[in-house]
PDB file of C-alpha atoms in Angstrom:
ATOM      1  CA  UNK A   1      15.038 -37.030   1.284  1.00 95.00           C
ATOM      2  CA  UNK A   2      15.702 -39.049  -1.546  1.00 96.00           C
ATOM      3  CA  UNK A   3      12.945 -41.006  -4.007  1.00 95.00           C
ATOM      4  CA  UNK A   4      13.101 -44.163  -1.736  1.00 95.00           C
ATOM      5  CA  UNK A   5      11.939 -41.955   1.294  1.00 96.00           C
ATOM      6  CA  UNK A   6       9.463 -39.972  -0.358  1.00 96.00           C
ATOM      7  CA  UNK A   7       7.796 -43.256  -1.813  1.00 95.00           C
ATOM      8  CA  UNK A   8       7.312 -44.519   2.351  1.00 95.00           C
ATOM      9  CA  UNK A   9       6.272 -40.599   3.326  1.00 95.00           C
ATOM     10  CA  UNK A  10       3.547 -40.390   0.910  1.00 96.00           C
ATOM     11  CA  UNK A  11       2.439 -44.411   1.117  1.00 95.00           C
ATOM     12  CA  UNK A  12       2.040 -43.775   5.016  1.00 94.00           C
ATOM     13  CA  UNK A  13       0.438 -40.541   4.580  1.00 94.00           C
ATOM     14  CA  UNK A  14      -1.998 -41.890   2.252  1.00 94.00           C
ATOM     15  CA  UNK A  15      -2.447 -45.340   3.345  1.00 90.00           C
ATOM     16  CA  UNK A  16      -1.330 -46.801  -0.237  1.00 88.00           C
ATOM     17  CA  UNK A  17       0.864 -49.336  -1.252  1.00 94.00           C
ATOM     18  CA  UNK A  18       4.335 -48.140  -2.087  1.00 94.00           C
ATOM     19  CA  UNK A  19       4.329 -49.878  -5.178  1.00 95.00           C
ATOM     20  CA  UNK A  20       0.875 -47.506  -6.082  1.00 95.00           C
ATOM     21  CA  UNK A  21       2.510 -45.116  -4.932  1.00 96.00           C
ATOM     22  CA  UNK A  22       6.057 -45.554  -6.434  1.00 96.00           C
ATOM     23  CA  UNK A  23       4.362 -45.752  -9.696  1.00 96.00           C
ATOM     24  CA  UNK A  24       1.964 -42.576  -9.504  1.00 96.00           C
ATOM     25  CA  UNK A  25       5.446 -40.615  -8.476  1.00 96.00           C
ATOM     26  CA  UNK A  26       7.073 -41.790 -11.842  1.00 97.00           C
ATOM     27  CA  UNK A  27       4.243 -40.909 -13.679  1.00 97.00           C
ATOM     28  CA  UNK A  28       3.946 -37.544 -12.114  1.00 96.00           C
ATOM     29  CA  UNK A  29       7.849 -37.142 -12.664  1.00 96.00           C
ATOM     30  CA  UNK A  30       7.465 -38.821 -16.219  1.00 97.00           C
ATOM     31  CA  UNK A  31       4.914 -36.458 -17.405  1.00 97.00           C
ATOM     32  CA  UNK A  32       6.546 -33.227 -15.707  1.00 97.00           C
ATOM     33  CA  UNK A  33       9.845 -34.370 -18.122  1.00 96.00           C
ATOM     34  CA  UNK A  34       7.879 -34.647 -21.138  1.00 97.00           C
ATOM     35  CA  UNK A  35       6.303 -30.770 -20.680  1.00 97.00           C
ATOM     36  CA  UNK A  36      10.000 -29.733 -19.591  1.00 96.00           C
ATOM     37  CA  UNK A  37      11.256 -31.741 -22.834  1.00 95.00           C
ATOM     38  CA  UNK A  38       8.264 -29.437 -25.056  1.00 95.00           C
ATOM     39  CA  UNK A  39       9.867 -26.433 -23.436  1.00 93.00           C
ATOM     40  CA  UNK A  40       6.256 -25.573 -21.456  1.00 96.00           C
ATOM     41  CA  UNK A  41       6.295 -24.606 -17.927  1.00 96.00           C
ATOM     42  CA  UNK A  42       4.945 -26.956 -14.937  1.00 97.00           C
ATOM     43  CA  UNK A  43       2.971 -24.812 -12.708  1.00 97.00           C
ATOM     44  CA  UNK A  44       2.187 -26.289  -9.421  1.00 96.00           C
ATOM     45  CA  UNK A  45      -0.270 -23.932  -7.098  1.00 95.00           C
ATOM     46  CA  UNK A  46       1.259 -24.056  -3.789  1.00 94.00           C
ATOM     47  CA  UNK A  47       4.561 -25.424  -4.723  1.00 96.00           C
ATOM     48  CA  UNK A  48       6.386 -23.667  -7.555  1.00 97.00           C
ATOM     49  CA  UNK A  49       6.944 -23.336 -11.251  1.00 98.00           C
ATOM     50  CA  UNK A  50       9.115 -25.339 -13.400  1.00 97.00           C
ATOM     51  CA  UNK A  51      10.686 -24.250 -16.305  1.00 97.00           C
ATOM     52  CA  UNK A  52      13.283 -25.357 -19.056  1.00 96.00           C
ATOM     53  CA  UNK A  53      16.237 -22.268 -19.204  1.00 95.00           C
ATOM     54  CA  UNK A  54      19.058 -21.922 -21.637  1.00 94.00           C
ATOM     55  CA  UNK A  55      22.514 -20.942 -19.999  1.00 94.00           C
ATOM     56  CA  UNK A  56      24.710 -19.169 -22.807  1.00 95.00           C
ATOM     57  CA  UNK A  57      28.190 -20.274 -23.707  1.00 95.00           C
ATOM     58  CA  UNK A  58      30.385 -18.884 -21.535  1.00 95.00           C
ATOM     59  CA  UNK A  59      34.533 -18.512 -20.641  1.00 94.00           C
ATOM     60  CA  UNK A  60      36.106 -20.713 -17.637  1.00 94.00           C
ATOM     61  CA  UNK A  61      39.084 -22.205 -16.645  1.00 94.00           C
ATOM     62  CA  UNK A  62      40.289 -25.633 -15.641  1.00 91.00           C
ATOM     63  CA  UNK A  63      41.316 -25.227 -11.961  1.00 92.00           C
ATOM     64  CA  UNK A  64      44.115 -27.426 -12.688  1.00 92.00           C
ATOM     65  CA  UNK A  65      45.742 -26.004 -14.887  1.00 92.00           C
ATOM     66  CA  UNK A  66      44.398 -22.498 -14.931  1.00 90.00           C
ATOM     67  CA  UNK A  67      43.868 -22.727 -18.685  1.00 93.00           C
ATOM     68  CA  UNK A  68      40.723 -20.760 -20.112  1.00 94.00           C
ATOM     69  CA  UNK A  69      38.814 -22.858 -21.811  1.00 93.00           C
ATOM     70  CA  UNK A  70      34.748 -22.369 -23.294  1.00 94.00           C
ATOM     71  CA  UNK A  71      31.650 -23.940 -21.431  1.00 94.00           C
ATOM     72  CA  UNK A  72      29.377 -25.066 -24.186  1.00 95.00           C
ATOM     73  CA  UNK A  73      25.830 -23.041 -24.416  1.00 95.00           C
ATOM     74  CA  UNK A  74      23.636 -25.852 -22.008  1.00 96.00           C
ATOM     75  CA  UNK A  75      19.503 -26.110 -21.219  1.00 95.00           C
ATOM     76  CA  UNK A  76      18.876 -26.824 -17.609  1.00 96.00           C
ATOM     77  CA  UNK A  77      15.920 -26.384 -15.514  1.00 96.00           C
ATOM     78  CA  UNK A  78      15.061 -23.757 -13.428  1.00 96.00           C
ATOM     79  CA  UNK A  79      12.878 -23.934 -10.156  1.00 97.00           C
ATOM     80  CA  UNK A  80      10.812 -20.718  -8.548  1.00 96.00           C
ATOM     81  CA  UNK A  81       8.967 -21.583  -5.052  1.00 96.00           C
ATOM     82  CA  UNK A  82       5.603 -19.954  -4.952  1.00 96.00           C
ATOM     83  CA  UNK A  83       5.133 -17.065  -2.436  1.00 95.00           C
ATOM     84  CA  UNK A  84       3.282 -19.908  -0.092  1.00 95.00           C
ATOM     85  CA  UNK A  85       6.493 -22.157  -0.290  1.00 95.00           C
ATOM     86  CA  UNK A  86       8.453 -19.185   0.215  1.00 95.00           C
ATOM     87  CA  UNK A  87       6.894 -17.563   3.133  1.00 95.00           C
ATOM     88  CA  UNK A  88       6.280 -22.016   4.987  1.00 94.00           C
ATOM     89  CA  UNK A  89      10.172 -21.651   4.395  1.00 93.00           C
ATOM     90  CA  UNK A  90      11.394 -18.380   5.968  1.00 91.00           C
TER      91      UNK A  90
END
């Protein structure tokens, strides 16, 4: 499912526009960025925590060439389902 399809899901589900609800999606997105970009945790009960995670600069090699080269220390975010997700899932 991609943004597009989750705009018509929720705008059926909710009987709402899908520009309302297109825009209360970027907000919710926007304002999940700005606590990721702070380096705080989203917590969302039911769902799953959010959280901003440093990788550590590590050895690789190009799988051209087989040449070792160094991958850069990076941030990324991490993702952990809640026990609820995790149990509607298995």
């Amino acid at each position: 499912m991609n943004k597009a399809e989750l705009v018509v899901a929720v705008s059926e589900k909710v009987a709402g526009s899908k520009k309302d609800v297109e825009n209360v999606i970027n907000a919710a997105l926007e304002e999940i960025e700005k606590a990721l970009l702070a380096g705080d945790e989203v917590k969302i009960s039911g769902f799953g925590i959010f959280a901003k995670k440093a990788r550590a600069a590590r050895e690789g090699s190009n799988p051209a060439t087989h040449e070792k080269i160094t991958i850069v220390a990076s941030n990324t975010v991490s993702f952990k389902p809640s026990k609820a997700l995790k149990e509607k899932l298995n």
